[in-house]
mmCIF file of C-alpha atoms in Angstrom:
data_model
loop_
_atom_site.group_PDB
_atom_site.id
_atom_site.type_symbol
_atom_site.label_atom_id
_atom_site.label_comp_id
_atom_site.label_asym_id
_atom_site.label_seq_id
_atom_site.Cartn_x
_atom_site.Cartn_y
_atom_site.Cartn_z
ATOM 1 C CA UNK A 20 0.000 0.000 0.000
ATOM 2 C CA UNK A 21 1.331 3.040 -1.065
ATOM 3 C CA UNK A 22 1.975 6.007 1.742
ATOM 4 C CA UNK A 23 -0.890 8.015 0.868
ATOM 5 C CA UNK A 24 -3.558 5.346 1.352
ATOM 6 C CA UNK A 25 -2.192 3.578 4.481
ATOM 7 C CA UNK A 26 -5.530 5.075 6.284
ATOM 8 C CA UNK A 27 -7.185 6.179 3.328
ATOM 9 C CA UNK A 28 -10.817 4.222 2.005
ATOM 10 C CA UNK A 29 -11.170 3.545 -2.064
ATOM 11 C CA UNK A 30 -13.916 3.408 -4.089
ATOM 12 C CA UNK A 31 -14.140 2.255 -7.920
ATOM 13 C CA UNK A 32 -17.269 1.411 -9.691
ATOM 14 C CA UNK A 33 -18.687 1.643 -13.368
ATOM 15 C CA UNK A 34 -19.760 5.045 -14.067
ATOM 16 C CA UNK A 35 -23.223 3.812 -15.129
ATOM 17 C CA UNK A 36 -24.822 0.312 -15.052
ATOM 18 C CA UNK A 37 -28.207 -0.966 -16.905
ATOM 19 C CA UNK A 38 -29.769 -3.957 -16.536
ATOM 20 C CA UNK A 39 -33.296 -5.695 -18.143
ATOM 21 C CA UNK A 40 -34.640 -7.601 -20.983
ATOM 22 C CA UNK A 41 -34.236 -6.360 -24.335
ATOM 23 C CA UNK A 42 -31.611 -3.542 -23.426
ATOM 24 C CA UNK A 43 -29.464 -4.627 -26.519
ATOM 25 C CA UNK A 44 -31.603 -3.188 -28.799
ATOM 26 C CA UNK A 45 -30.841 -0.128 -27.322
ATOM 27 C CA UNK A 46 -27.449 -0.167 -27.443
ATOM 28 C CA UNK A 47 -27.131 3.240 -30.306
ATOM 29 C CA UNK A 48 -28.659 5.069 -27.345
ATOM 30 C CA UNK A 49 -26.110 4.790 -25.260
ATOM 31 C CA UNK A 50 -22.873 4.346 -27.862
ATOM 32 C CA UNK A 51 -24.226 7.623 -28.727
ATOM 33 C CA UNK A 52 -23.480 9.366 -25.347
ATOM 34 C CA UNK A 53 -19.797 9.207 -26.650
ATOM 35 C CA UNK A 54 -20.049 9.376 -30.335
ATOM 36 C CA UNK A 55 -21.120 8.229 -33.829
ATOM 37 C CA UNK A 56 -18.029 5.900 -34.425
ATOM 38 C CA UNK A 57 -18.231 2.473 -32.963
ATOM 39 C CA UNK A 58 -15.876 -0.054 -32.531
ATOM 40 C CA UNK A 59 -17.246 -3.475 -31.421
ATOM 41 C CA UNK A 60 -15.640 -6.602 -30.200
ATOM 42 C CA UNK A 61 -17.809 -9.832 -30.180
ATOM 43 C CA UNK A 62 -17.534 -13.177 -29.470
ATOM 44 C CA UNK A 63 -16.745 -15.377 -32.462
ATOM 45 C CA UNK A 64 -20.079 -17.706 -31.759
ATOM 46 C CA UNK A 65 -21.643 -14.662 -31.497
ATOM 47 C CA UNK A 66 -19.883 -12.897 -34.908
ATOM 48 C CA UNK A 67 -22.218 -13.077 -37.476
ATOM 49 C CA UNK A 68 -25.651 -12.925 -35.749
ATOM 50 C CA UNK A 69 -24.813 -10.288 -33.503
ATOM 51 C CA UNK A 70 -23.176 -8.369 -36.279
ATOM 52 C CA UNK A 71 -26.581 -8.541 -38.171
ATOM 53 C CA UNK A 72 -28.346 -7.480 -35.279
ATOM 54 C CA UNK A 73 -25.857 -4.472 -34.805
ATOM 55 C CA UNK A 74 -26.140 -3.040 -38.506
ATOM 56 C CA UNK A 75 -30.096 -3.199 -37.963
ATOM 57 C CA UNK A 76 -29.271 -1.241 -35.073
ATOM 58 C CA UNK A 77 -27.281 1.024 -36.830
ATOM 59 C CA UNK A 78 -29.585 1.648 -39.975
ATOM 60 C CA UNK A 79 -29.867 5.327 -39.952
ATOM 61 C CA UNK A 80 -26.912 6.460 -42.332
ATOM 62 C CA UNK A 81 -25.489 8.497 -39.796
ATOM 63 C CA UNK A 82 -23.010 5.850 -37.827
ATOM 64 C CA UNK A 83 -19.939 4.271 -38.903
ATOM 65 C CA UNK A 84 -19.730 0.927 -37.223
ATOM 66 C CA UNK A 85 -17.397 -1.779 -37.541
ATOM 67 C CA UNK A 86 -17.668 -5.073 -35.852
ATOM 68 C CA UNK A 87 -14.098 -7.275 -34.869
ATOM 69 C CA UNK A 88 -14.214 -10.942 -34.173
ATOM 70 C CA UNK A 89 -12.809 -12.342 -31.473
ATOM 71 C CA UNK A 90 -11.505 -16.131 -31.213
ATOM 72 C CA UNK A 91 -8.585 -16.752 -29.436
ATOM 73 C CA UNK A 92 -6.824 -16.131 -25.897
ATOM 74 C CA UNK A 93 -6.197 -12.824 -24.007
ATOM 75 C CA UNK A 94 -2.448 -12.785 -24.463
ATOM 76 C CA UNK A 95 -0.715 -9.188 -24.399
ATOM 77 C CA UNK A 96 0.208 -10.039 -28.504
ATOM 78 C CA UNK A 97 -3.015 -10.249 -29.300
ATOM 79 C CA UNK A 98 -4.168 -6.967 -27.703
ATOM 80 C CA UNK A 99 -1.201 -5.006 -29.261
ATOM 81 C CA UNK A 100 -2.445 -6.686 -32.446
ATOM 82 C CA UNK A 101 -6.281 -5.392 -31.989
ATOM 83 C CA UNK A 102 -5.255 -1.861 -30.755
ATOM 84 C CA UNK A 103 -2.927 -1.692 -34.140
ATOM 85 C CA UNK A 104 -5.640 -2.570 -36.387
ATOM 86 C CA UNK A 105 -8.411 0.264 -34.397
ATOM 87 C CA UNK A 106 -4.976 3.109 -34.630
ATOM 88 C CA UNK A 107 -5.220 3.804 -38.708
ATOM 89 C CA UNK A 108 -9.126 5.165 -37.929
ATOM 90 C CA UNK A 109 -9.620 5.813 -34.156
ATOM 91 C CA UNK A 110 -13.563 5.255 -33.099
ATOM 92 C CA UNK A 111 -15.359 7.191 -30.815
ATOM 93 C CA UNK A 112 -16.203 4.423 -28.073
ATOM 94 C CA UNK A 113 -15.357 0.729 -27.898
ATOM 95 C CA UNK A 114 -17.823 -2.236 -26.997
ATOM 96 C CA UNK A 115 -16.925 -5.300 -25.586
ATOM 97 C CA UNK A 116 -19.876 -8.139 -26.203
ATOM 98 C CA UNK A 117 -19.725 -11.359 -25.060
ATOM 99 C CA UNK A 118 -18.098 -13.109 -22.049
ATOM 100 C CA UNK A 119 -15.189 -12.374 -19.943
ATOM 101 C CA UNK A 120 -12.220 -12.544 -22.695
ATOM 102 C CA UNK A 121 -13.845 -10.555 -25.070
ATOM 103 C CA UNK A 122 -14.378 -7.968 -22.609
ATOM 104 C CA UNK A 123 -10.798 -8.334 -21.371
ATOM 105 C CA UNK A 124 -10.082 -7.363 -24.653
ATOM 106 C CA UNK A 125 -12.213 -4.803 -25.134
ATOM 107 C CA UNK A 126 -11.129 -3.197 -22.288
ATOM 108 C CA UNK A 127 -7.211 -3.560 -22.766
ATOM 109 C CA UNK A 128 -7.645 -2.324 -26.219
ATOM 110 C CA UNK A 129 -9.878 1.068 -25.190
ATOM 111 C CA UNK A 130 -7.473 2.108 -22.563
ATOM 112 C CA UNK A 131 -4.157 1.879 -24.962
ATOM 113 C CA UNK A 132 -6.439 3.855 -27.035
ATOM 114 C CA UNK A 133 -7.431 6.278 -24.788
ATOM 115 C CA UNK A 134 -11.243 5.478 -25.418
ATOM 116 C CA UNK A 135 -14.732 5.070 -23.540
ATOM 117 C CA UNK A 136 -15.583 1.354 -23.502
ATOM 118 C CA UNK A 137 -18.968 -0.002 -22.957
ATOM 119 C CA UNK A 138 -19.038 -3.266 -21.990
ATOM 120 C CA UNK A 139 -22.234 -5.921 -22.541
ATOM 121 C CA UNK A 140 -21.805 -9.189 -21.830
ATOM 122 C CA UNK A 141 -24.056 -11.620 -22.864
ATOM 123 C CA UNK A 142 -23.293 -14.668 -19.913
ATOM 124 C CA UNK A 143 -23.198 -13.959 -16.697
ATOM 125 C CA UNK A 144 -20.484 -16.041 -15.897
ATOM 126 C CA UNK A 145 -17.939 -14.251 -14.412
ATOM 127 C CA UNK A 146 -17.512 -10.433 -13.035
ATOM 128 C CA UNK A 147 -15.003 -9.092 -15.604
ATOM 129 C CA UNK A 148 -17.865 -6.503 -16.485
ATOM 130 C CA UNK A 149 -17.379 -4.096 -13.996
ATOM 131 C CA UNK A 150 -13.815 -4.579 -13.400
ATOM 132 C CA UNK A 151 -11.192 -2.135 -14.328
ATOM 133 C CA UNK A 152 -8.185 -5.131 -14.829
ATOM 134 C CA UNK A 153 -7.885 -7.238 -17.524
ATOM 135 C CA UNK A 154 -7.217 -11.456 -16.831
ATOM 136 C CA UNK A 155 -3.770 -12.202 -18.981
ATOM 137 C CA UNK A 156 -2.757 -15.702 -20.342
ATOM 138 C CA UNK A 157 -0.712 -17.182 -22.122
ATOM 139 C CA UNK A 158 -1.297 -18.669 -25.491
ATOM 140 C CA UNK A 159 -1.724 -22.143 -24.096
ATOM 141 C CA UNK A 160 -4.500 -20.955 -21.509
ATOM 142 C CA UNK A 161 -2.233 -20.901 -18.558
ATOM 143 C CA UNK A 162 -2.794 -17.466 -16.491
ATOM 144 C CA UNK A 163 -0.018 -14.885 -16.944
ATOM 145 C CA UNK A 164 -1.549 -12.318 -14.765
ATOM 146 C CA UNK A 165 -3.559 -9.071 -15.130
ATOM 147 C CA UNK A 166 -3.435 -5.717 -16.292
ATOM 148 C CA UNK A 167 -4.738 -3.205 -14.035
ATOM 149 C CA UNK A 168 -6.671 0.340 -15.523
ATOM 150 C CA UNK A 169 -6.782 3.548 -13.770
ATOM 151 C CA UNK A 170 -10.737 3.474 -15.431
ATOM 152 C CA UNK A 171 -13.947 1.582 -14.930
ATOM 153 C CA UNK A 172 -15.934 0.650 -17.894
ATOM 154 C CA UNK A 173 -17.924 3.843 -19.231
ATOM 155 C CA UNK A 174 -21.555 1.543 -18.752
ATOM 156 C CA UNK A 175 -22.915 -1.986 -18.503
ATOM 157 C CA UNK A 176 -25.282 -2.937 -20.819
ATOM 158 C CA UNK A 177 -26.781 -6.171 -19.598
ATOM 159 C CA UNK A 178 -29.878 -7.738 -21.142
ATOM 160 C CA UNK A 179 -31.334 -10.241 -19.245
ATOM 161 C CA UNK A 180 -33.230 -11.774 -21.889
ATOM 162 C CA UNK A 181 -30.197 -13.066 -23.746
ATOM 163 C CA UNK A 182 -28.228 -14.290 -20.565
ATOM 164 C CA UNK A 183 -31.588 -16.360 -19.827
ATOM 165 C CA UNK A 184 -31.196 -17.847 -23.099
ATOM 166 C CA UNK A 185 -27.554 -18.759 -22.581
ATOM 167 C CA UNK A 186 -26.805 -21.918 -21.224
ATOM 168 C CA UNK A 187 -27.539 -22.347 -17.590
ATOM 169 C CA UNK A 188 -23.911 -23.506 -16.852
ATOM 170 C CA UNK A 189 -23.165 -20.007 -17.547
ATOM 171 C CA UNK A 190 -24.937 -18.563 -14.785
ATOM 172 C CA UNK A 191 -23.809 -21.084 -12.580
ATOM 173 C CA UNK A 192 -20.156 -20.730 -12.931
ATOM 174 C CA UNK A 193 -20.575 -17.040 -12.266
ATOM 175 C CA UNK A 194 -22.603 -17.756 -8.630
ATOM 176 C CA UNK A 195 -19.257 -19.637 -7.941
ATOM 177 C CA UNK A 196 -17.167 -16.138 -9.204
ATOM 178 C CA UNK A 197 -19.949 -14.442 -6.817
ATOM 179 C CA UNK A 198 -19.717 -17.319 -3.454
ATOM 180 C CA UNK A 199 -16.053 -15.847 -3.512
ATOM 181 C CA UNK A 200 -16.725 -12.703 -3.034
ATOM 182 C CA UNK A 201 -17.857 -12.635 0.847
ATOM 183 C CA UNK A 202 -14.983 -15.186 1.745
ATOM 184 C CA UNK A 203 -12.479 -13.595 0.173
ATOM 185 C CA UNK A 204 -13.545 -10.285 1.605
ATOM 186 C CA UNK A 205 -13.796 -11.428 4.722
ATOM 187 C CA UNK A 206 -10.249 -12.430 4.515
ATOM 188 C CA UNK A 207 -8.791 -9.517 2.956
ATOM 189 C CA UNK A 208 -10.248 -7.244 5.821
ATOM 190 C CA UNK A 209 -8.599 -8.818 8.681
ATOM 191 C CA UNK A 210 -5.306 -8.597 7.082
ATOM 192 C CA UNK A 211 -5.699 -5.311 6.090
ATOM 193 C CA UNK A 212 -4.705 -6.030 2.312
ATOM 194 C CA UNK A 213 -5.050 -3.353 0.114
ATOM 195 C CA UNK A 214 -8.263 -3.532 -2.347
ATOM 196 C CA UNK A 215 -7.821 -2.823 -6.374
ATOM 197 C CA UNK A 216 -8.855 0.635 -6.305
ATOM 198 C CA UNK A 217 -5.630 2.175 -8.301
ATOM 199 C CA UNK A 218 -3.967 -1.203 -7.674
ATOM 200 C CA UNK A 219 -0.675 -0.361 -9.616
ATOM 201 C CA UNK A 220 -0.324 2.401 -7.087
ATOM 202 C CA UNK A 221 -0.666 0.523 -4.376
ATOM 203 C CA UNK A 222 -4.659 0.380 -3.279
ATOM 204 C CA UNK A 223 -6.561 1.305 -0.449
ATOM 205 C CA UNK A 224 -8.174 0.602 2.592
ATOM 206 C CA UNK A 225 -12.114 -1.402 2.168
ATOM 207 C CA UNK A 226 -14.801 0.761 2.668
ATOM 208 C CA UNK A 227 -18.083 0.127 4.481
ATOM 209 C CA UNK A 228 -20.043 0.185 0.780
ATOM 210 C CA UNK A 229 -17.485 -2.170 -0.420
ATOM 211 C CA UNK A 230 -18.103 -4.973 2.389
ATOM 212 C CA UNK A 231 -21.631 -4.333 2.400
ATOM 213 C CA UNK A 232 -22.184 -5.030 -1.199
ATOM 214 C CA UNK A 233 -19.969 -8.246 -0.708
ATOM 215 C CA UNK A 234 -22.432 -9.516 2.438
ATOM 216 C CA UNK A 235 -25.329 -8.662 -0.353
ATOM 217 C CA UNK A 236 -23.351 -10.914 -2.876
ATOM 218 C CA UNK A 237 -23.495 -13.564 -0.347
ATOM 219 C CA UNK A 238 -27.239 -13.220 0.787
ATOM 220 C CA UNK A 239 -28.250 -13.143 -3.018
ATOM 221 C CA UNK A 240 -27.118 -16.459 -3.841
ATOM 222 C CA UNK A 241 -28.432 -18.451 -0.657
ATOM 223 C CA UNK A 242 -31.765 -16.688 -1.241
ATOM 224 C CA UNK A 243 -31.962 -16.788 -5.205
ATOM 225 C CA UNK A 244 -29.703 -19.055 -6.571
ATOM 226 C CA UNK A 245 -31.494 -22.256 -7.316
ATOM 227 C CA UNK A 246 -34.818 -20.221 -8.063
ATOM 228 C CA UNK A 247 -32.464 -18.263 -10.733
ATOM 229 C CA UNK A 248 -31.147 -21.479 -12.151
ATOM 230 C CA UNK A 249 -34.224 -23.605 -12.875
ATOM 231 C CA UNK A 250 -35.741 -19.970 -14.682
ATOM 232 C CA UNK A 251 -32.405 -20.266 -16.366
ATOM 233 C CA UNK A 252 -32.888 -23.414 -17.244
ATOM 234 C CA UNK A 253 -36.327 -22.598 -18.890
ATOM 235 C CA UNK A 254 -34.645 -19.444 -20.526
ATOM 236 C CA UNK A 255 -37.179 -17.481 -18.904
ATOM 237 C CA UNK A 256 -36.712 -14.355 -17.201
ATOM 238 C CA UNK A 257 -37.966 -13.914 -13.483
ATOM 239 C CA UNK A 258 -36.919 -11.419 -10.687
ATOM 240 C CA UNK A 259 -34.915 -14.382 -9.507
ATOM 241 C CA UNK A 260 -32.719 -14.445 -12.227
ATOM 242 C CA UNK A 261 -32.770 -10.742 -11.985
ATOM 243 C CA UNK A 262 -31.194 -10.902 -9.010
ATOM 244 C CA UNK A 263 -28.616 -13.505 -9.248
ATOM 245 C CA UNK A 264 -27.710 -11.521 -12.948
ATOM 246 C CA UNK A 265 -27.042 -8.712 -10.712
ATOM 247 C CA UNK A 266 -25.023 -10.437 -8.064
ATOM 248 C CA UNK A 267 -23.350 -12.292 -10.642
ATOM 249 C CA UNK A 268 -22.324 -8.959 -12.465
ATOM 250 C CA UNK A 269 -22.456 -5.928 -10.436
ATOM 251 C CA UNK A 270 -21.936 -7.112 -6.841
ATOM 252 C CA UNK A 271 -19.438 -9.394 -7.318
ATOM 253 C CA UNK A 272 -17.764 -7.143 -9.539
ATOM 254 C CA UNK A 273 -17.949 -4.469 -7.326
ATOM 255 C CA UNK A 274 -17.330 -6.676 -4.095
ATOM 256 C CA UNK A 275 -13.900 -8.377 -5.677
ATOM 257 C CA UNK A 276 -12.509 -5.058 -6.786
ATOM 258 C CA UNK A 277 -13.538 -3.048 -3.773
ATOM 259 C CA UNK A 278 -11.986 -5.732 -1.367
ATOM 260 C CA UNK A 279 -9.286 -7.688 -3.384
ATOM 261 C CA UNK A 280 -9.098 -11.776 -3.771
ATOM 262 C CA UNK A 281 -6.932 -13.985 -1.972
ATOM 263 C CA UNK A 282 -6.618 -17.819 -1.397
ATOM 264 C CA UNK A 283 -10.458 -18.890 -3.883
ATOM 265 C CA UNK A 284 -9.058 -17.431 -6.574
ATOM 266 C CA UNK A 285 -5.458 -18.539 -5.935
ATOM 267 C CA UNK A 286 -6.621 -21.921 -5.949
ATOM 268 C CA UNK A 287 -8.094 -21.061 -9.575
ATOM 269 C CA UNK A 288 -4.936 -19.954 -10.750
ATOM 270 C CA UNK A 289 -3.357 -23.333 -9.616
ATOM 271 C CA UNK A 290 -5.901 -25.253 -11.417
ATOM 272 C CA UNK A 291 -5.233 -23.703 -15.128
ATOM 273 C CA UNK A 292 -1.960 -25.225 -14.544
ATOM 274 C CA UNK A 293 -3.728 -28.761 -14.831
ATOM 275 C CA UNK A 294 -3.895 -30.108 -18.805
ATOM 276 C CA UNK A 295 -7.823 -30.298 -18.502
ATOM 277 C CA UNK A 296 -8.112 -27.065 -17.017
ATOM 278 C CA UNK A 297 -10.059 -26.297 -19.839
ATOM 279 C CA UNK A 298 -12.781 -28.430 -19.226
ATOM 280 C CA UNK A 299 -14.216 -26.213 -16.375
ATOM 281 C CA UNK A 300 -14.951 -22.570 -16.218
ATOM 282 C CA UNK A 301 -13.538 -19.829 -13.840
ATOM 283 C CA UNK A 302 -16.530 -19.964 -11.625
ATOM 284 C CA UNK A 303 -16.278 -23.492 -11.056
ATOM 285 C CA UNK A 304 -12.829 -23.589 -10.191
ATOM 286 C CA UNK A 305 -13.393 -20.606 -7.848
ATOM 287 C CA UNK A 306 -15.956 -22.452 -5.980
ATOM 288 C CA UNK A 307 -13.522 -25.354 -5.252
ATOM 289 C CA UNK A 308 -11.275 -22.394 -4.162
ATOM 290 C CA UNK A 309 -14.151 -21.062 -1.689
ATOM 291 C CA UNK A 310 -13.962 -24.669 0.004
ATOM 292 C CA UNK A 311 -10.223 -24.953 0.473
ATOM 293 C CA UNK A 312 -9.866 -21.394 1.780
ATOM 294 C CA UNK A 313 -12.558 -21.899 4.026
ATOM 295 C CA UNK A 314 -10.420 -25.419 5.321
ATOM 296 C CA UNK A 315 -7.191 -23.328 5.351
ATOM 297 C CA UNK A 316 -8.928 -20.647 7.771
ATOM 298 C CA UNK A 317 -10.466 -23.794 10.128
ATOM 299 C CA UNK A 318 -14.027 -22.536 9.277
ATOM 300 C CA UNK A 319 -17.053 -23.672 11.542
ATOM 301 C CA UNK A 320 -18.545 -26.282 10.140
ATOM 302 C CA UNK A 321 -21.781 -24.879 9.410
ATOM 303 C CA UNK A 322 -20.359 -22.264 7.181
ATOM 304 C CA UNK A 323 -18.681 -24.429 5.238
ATOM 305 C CA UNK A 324 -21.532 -26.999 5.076
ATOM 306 C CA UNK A 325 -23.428 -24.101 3.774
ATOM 307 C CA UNK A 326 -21.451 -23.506 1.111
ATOM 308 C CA UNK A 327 -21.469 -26.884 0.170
ATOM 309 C CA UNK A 328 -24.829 -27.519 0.151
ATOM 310 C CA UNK A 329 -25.212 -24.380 -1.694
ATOM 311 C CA UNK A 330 -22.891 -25.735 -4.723
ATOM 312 C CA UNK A 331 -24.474 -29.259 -4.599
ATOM 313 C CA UNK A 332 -27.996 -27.574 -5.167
ATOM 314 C CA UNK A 333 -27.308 -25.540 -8.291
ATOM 315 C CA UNK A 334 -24.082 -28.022 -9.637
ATOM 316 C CA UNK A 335 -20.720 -26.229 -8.425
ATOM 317 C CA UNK A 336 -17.809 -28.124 -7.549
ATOM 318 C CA UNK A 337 -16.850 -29.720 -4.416
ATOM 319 C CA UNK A 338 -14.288 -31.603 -4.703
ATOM 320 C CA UNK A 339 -11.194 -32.656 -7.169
ATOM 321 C CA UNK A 340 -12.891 -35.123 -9.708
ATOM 322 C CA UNK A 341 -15.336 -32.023 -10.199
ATOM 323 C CA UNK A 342 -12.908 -30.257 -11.601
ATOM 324 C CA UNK A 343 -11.633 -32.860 -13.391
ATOM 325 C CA UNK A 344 -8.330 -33.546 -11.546
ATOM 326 C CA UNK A 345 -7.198 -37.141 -9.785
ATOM 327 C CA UNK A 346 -6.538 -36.838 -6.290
ATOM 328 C CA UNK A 347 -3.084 -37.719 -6.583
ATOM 329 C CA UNK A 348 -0.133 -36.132 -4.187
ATOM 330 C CA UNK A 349 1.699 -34.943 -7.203
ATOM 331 C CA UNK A 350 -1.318 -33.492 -9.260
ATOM 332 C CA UNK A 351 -2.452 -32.014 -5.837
ATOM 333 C CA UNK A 352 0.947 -29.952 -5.411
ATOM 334 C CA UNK A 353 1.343 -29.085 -8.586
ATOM 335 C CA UNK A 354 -2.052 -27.138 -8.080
ATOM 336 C CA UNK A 355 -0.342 -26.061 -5.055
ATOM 337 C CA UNK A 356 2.695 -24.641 -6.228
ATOM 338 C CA UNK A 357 1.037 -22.832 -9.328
ATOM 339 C CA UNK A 358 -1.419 -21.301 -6.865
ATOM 340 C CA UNK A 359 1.192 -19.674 -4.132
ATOM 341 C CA UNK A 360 1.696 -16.911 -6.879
ATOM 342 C CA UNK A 361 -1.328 -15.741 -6.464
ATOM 343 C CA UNK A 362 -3.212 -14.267 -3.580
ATOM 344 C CA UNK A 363 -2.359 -16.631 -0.849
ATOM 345 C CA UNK A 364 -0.016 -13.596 0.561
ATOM 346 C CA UNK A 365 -3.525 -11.893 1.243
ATOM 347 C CA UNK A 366 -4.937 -14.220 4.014
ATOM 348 C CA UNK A 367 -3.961 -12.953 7.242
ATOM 349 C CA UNK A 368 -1.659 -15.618 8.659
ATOM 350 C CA UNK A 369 1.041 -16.581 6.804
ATOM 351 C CA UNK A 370 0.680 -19.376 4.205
ATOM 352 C CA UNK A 371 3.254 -21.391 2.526
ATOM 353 C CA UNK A 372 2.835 -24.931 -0.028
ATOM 354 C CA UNK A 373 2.389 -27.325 2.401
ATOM 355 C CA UNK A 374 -0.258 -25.529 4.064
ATOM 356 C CA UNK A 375 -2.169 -25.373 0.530
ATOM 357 C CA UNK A 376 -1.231 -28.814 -0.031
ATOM 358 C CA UNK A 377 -3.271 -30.239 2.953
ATOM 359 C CA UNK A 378 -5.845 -27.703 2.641
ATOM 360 C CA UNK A 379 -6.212 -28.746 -0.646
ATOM 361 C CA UNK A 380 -6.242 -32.752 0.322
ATOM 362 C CA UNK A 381 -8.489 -31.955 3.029
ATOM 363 C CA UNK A 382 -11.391 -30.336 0.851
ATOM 364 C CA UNK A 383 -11.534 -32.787 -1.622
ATOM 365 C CA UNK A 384 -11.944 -35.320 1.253
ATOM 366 C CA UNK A 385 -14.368 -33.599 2.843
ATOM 367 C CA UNK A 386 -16.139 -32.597 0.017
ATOM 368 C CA UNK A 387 -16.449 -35.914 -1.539
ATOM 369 C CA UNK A 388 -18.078 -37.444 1.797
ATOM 370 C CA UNK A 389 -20.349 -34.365 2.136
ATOM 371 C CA UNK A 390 -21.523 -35.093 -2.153
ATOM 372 C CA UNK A 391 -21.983 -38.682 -1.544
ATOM 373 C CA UNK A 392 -24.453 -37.638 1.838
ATOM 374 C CA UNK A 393 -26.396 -35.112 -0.499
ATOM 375 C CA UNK A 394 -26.721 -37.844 -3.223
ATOM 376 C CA UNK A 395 -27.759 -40.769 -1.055
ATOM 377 C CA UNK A 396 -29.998 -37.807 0.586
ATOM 378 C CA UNK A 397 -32.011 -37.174 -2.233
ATOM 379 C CA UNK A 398 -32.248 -40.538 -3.603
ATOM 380 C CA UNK A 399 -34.326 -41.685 -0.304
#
């Protein structure tokens, strides 16, 4: 923490969020807060319909839009590469649509230009939206690390309609993003670790807003989170999935940023060191990273059995073979080591491998036993 914010609070949001079915369509109305010339990045599943549905948007004559696929992994080439090709005829804003590396991208590439971005993501699987970093790799998928921004995203454009007709796994994966958010928090208060707000500089102190809306992340998903699924799952829209869209997006977002990660997410990081890392999405490996944190801090047990019982009822992970990994000593610290650089220096005691390693060992066990209850459980 820098000198100046040893006892100072920090705040960082997006300057204007929007959420509700249908909102897409109105995307010229708000592009054209900040100009005629648009710039947009979209998913490559997404290209060509979305594209179609942009230049209806776009009809009147009086925009000049262009529309840049996106396939491939958020490496720092690649967003050198998409600023050059945006330099030769500068837009007015950039628009990041999609899910979380497409708005990584979108992001990276309208800071180097020095541009508003608007960001509208059309999962909510993660909650990259709000964020002002960027999630690096490298061109195998491993992480690399992050780029931090000195600016939020301009807006959030979030239909609801089109995440409800998104696969429900989707949604899922970002309640496990959003079960992080509390226990991290929680975590990153009592050792006074600095949150993201400026992060380069150094961060600042949590404020009372900032672990509020992470307790409200928390509450959201006990209270909605299997109601929001199974509307999901019907791609239907109901105040439930409201809600968990929200906490999904904008409280997480704002929770994570506000308060800074530590050991969930760490955990993540070790697992994209595994060769099937691919196989499961951020959320998911998060929500494995909830449990072992919550075993490395020597959690009460109904705490963590609510948060188990919480992933078993809408399909998170809760142990190894969820996530697609054999519980084997040397798989198990190999997750290890590629998690301690990370966040683990953000708990407040002091952590080192072997101490991940057995948390690690321990969760799985425990985990496994409590998914084999919950199965037999429901079968009676």
């Amino acid at each position: 923490m820098s000198d100046h914010s040893k006892f100072s609070r920090g705040w960082c949001s997006p300057e204007r969020y929007v959420q509700g079915p249908g909102e897409f369509d109105h995307l010229k109305f708000y592009t054209d807060k900040f100009g005629t010339r648009v710039a947009a990045f979209i998913d490559s599943f997404l290209y060509s319909s979305y594209t179609e549905r942009i230049n209806k948007i776009y009809d009147d004559g009086k925009h000049q839009v262009e529309t840049l696929i996106f396939d491939t992994e958020v490496t720092e080439d690649t967003i050198d590469e998409k600023t050059q090709e945006l330099l030769g005829d500068k837009p007015d804003v950039i628009v990041g649509i999609g899910g979380g590396k497409t708005i990584d991208v979108a992001k990276a590439v309208g800071t180097k230009l020095e541009l508003p971005f608007i960001i509208v993501p059309t999962i909510a699987a993660t909650d990259a939206p709000t964020s002002s970093l960027s999630v690096i790799y490298r061109k195998d998928g491993s992480h690399a690390g992050e780029f931090f921004y000195d600016h939020s995203p301009r807006l959030l454009v979030v239909d609801s309609k089109i995440i409800a007709e998104a696969p429900s796994r989707f949604l899922v994966s970002g309640m496990g993003d959003a079960l992080a958010t509390l226990i991290e928090a929680d975590s990153t208060r009592k050792s006074n670790t600095p949150n993201l707000v400026y992060h380069k500089d150094g961060g600042f102190r949590q404020t009372l807003a900032g672990q509020a809306i992470a307790r409200a992340c928390y509450e959201s998903l006990m209270k909605y989170g299997v109601q929001a699924k199974i509307a999901c799952d019907n791609n239907v829209v109901t105040d439930a999935l409201e809600n968990i869209i929200e906490t999904n997006i904008l409280l997480s977002g704002l929770g994570f940023e506000n308060n800074a990660t530590s050991a969930a997410h760490s955990i993540n990081d070790g697992l994209t060191a595994m060769a099937d890392s691919s196989k499961t999405m951020h959320g998911e490996k998060v929500a494995f990273g909830c449990i072992v944190q919550l075993m490395a801090e020597c959690a009460d047990k109904e705490y963590l059995e609510e948060v188990l019982s919480f992933c078993m009822s809408v399909g998170l992970p809760v142990c190894l073979e969820d996530v697609f990994v054999e519980n084997t000593d040397e798989n198990i610290r190999t997750v290890a080591q590629a998690s301690m650089h990370s966040n683990w220096c953000n708990m407040p005691f002091e952590v080192n491998e072997d101490l991940v390693f057995a948390s690690i060992k321990t969760a799985d066990a425990y985990g496994k036993e409590f998914k084999e209850k919950w199965i037999k459980k429901k079968e009676v």
